[in-house]
């Protein structure tokens, strides 16, 4: 592969850091525990061989992590070495783009020529995964109108991109999202909310055909919990905390919380959470009740890596078949059992019109991996 291209600037970067200060070196080590891709493992072992001071640290590199290099705060420690480091970072960034990152990535804020201010959007894994990182950590990722507009725009961009097989949405620091932006909406009158169809457009997330995986760590409250429930798969980090505290603010959930939570956790628990506005649900309980599929132990990075790995597994399937399956499962929310079964049956029959169905079944018989063409 293009391993050598990746490896050289990373070593260069690491050497530069080593020359600068032990503090910078520690930060570099601390920030480089990422995914377990085979590319990452190869890089890791090469790095361990070539950079003796890293022997004790199980360094694992990935495309995603390379993009993180330029977020690095070591710049503060650089003094006279600034230029050398800048060169290495630039090389890493160029390679990252070359390996399939979004066009002209500027710290993940530009996607297909559109610049975002409240989120980061990056294509990972050669373009197979569209990542959206909610990025208002100081406001605990409060879902302002501008942020939600950007989320919808990025989702629609990924949905229209034939390379993308799955989308991951995640938060930052201690929040997935602490709800709709209270400061922004506090002065709205009924007539403003009604006339502008306030938050109505969030529901268009349901129209996205590509699977959406929420990687939730920290607070997922109010609109944040509702956003997670609008996704197709929810993975929780150990610190995830779900709740619908709208009643504390003198309002009620407005983006499906009263409808979806009851389906996920049952009427009594949903009522307790919504009516008290206080009884939050931690990650373990959320997994027990089925609000999330499972808890991923470890850091935010471990959670994100797992979400990307699930996304990669989905991206390897036939894209039209994934879309049909998602449509069928979601129909169970909307329609009764008999109607749902009829819908499933017609979409099941429809898969027999796809080349991918022929390929998938032939590959099984020939005991090989299917080579899906997505048609
Ligand atoms: N909107 C706007 N700003 C928010 C916010 C929100 N939903 N949640 C947190 N913030 C801001 C805080 O105002 C604070 O900003 P300042 O530094 O400028 O004061 C900053 O984020 C950090 O928050 P805290 O200091 O409160 O952090 P904490 O760790 O002490 O508490 C918390 C964390 C328990 C999540 C608390 O912030 C909180 O209760 N947030 C509000 C949660 C909430 O009620 N969500 C529902 C919103 S309504 C909704 O979502 C309706 C809907 O269905 C559409």
Coordinates of N, CA, C and O in Angstrom, one line a residue, residues 162-221:
X162 N -21.9 8.4 -3.6 CA -22.0 7.0 -3.8 C -20.9 6.1 -3.1 O -21.1 4.9 -2.9
X163 N -19.8 6.8 -2.7 CA -18.7 6.1 -2.0 C -19.1 5.8 -0.5 O -18.6 4.8 0.1
X164 N -19.9 6.6 0.0 CA -20.1 6.5 1.5 C -21.1 5.4 1.8 O -22.2 5.3 1.2
X165 N -20.6 4.5 2.7 CA -21.5 3.3 3.1 C -22.1 3.5 4.4 O -23.1 2.8 4.7
X166 N -21.6 4.4 5.3 CA -22.2 4.6 6.6 C -21.8 5.9 7.1 O -20.7 6.4 6.7
X167 N -22.6 6.5 8.1 CA -22.3 7.8 8.6 C -22.2 7.6 10.1 O -23.0 6.9 10.8
X168 N -21.2 8.3 10.7 CA -21.0 8.3 12.2 C -21.2 9.7 12.7 O -20.6 10.6 12.2
X169 N -22.0 9.9 13.7 CA -22.2 11.2 14.4 C -21.7 11.0 15.8 O -22.0 10.1 16.5
X170 N -20.8 11.9 16.2 CA -20.3 11.9 17.6 C -20.2 13.3 18.2 O -20.4 14.3 17.5
X171 N -19.9 13.3 19.5 CA -19.8 14.6 20.2 C -18.3 14.9 20.5 O -17.4 14.4 19.9
X172 N -18.1 15.7 21.5 CA -16.8 16.1 21.9 C -16.7 16.3 23.4 O -17.7 16.7 24.0
X173 N -15.6 16.0 24.0 CA -15.3 16.1 25.4 C -16.5 15.5 26.2 O -16.7 14.3 26.0
X174 N -17.2 16.3 27.0 CA -18.1 15.6 27.9 C -19.5 15.6 27.4 O -20.5 15.3 28.2
X175 N -19.8 15.9 26.2 CA -21.1 15.9 25.7 C -21.3 15.3 24.3 O -20.4 15.7 23.4
X176 N -22.3 14.5 24.1 CA -22.7 14.2 22.7 C -23.5 15.5 22.3 O -23.1 16.2 21.4
X177 N -24.6 15.8 23.1 CA -25.2 17.1 22.9 C -26.2 17.3 24.1 O -26.9 16.4 24.5
X178 N -26.1 18.5 24.7 CA -26.9 18.7 25.9 C -28.3 19.3 25.6 O -28.9 20.0 26.4
X179 N -28.7 19.1 24.3 CA -30.1 19.5 24.0 C -30.1 20.7 23.0 O -29.1 21.2 22.7
X180 N -31.4 21.1 22.7 CA -31.5 22.3 21.8 C -30.9 23.5 22.6 O -30.8 23.4 23.8
X181 N -30.6 24.5 21.8 CA -29.9 25.6 22.5 C -30.9 26.5 23.2 O -31.7 27.2 22.6
X182 N -30.8 26.4 24.5 CA -31.7 27.1 25.4 C -31.6 28.6 25.3 O -32.6 29.3 25.2
X183 N -30.4 29.1 25.2 CA -30.2 30.5 25.1 C -30.8 31.1 23.8 O -31.3 32.2 23.7
X184 N -30.7 30.3 22.7 CA -31.2 30.7 21.4 C -32.7 30.7 21.4 O -33.3 31.5 20.7
X185 N -33.3 29.8 22.1 CA -34.8 29.6 21.9 C -35.6 30.3 23.0 O -36.8 30.3 23.0
X186 N -34.9 30.8 24.1 CA -35.7 31.2 25.3 C -36.7 32.3 25.0 O -37.8 32.3 25.6
X187 N -36.5 33.2 24.1 CA -37.4 34.3 23.8 C -38.4 34.0 22.7 O -39.2 34.9 22.4
X188 N -38.4 32.8 22.2 CA -39.3 32.5 21.1 C -40.7 32.6 21.6 O -41.0 32.1 22.8
X189 N -41.7 33.1 20.8 CA -43.1 33.0 21.2 C -43.7 31.9 20.5 O -43.2 31.4 19.5
X190 N -44.9 31.5 20.9 CA -45.6 30.4 20.2 C -45.7 30.7 18.7 O -45.4 29.8 17.9
X191 N -46.0 31.9 18.4 CA -46.2 32.3 17.0 C -44.9 32.1 16.2 O -44.9 31.7 15.0
X192 N -43.8 32.4 16.8 CA -42.5 32.3 16.1 C -42.2 30.8 15.9 O -41.8 30.4 14.8
X193 N -42.4 30.0 16.9 CA -42.1 28.6 16.8 C -43.0 28.0 15.8 O -42.6 27.2 14.9
X194 N -44.3 28.3 15.8 CA -45.3 27.7 14.9 C -45.0 28.1 13.5 O -45.0 27.3 12.6
X195 N -44.8 29.5 13.3 CA -44.7 30.0 11.9 C -43.4 29.5 11.3 O -43.4 29.2 10.1
X196 N -42.3 29.4 12.0 CA -41.1 29.0 11.4 C -40.9 27.5 11.4 O -39.9 26.9 11.0
X197 N -41.9 26.8 11.9 CA -41.8 25.3 12.1 C -40.5 24.9 12.8 O -39.7 24.1 12.3
X198 N -40.3 25.6 13.9 CA -39.1 25.4 14.7 C -38.8 23.9 14.9 O -39.7 23.2 15.3
X199 N -37.6 23.5 14.7 CA -37.0 22.1 14.8 C -37.7 21.1 13.9 O -37.2 19.9 13.9
X200 N -38.7 21.5 13.1 CA -39.4 20.5 12.2 C -38.4 19.8 11.3 O -38.5 18.6 11.1
X201 N -37.4 20.6 10.8 CA -36.5 20.0 9.7 C -35.6 19.0 10.3 O -35.0 18.2 9.6
X202 N -35.5 18.9 11.7 CA -34.7 17.8 12.2 C -35.2 16.5 11.8 O -34.4 15.5 11.7
X203 N -36.5 16.4 11.6 CA -37.1 15.1 11.3 C -36.6 14.6 9.9 O -36.8 13.4 9.6
X204 N -36.1 15.5 9.1 CA -35.6 15.0 7.8 C -34.4 14.1 7.9 O -34.0 13.4 7.0
X205 N -33.8 14.0 9.1 CA -32.8 13.0 9.4 C -33.4 11.6 9.1 O -32.7 10.7 8.6
X206 N -34.6 11.4 9.4 CA -35.3 10.1 9.1 C -35.3 9.7 7.6 O -35.4 8.6 7.2
X207 N -35.1 10.7 6.7 CA -35.2 10.5 5.3 C -33.8 10.1 4.8 O -33.7 9.7 3.6
X208 N -32.8 10.1 5.6 CA -31.4 9.8 5.1 C -31.4 8.2 4.9 O -31.8 7.5 5.8
X209 N -30.9 7.8 3.8 CA -31.0 6.4 3.5 C -29.8 5.6 4.0 O -29.8 4.4 4.2
X210 N -28.6 6.3 4.1 CA -27.4 5.6 4.6 C -27.6 5.4 6.1 O -28.1 6.3 6.8
X211 N -27.1 4.3 6.6 CA -27.2 4.1 8.0 C -26.4 5.1 8.8 O -25.3 5.5 8.4
X212 N -27.0 5.5 9.9 CA -26.3 6.5 10.8 C -26.0 5.9 12.1 O -26.9 5.4 12.8
X213 N -24.8 6.0 12.5 CA -24.4 5.4 13.8 C -24.1 6.6 14.8 O -23.2 7.4 14.4
X214 N -24.7 6.6 15.9 CA -24.4 7.6 16.9 C -23.4 7.0 17.9 O -23.6 5.9 18.4
X215 N -22.3 7.7 18.1 CA -21.3 7.3 19.1 C -21.4 8.3 20.3 O -21.0 9.5 20.2
X216 N -22.1 7.9 21.3 CA -22.6 8.8 22.4 C -21.7 8.6 23.6 O -21.7 7.6 24.2
X217 N -21.0 9.7 24.0 CA -20.3 9.7 25.3 C -20.7 11.0 26.0 O -20.9 12.0 25.3
X218 N -20.8 11.0 27.3 CA -21.2 12.2 28.0 C -22.7 12.4 27.8 O -23.5 11.5 27.5
X219 N -23.1 13.7 28.0 CA -24.5 14.0 28.0 C -25.2 13.9 26.6 O -24.7 14.4 25.6
X220 N -26.3 13.2 26.7 CA -27.2 13.2 25.5 C -28.6 13.5 26.1 O -29.4 12.7 26.5
X221 N -28.8 14.8 26.2 CA -30.0 15.3 26.9 C -31.0 16.0 26.0 O -30.5 16.7 25.0

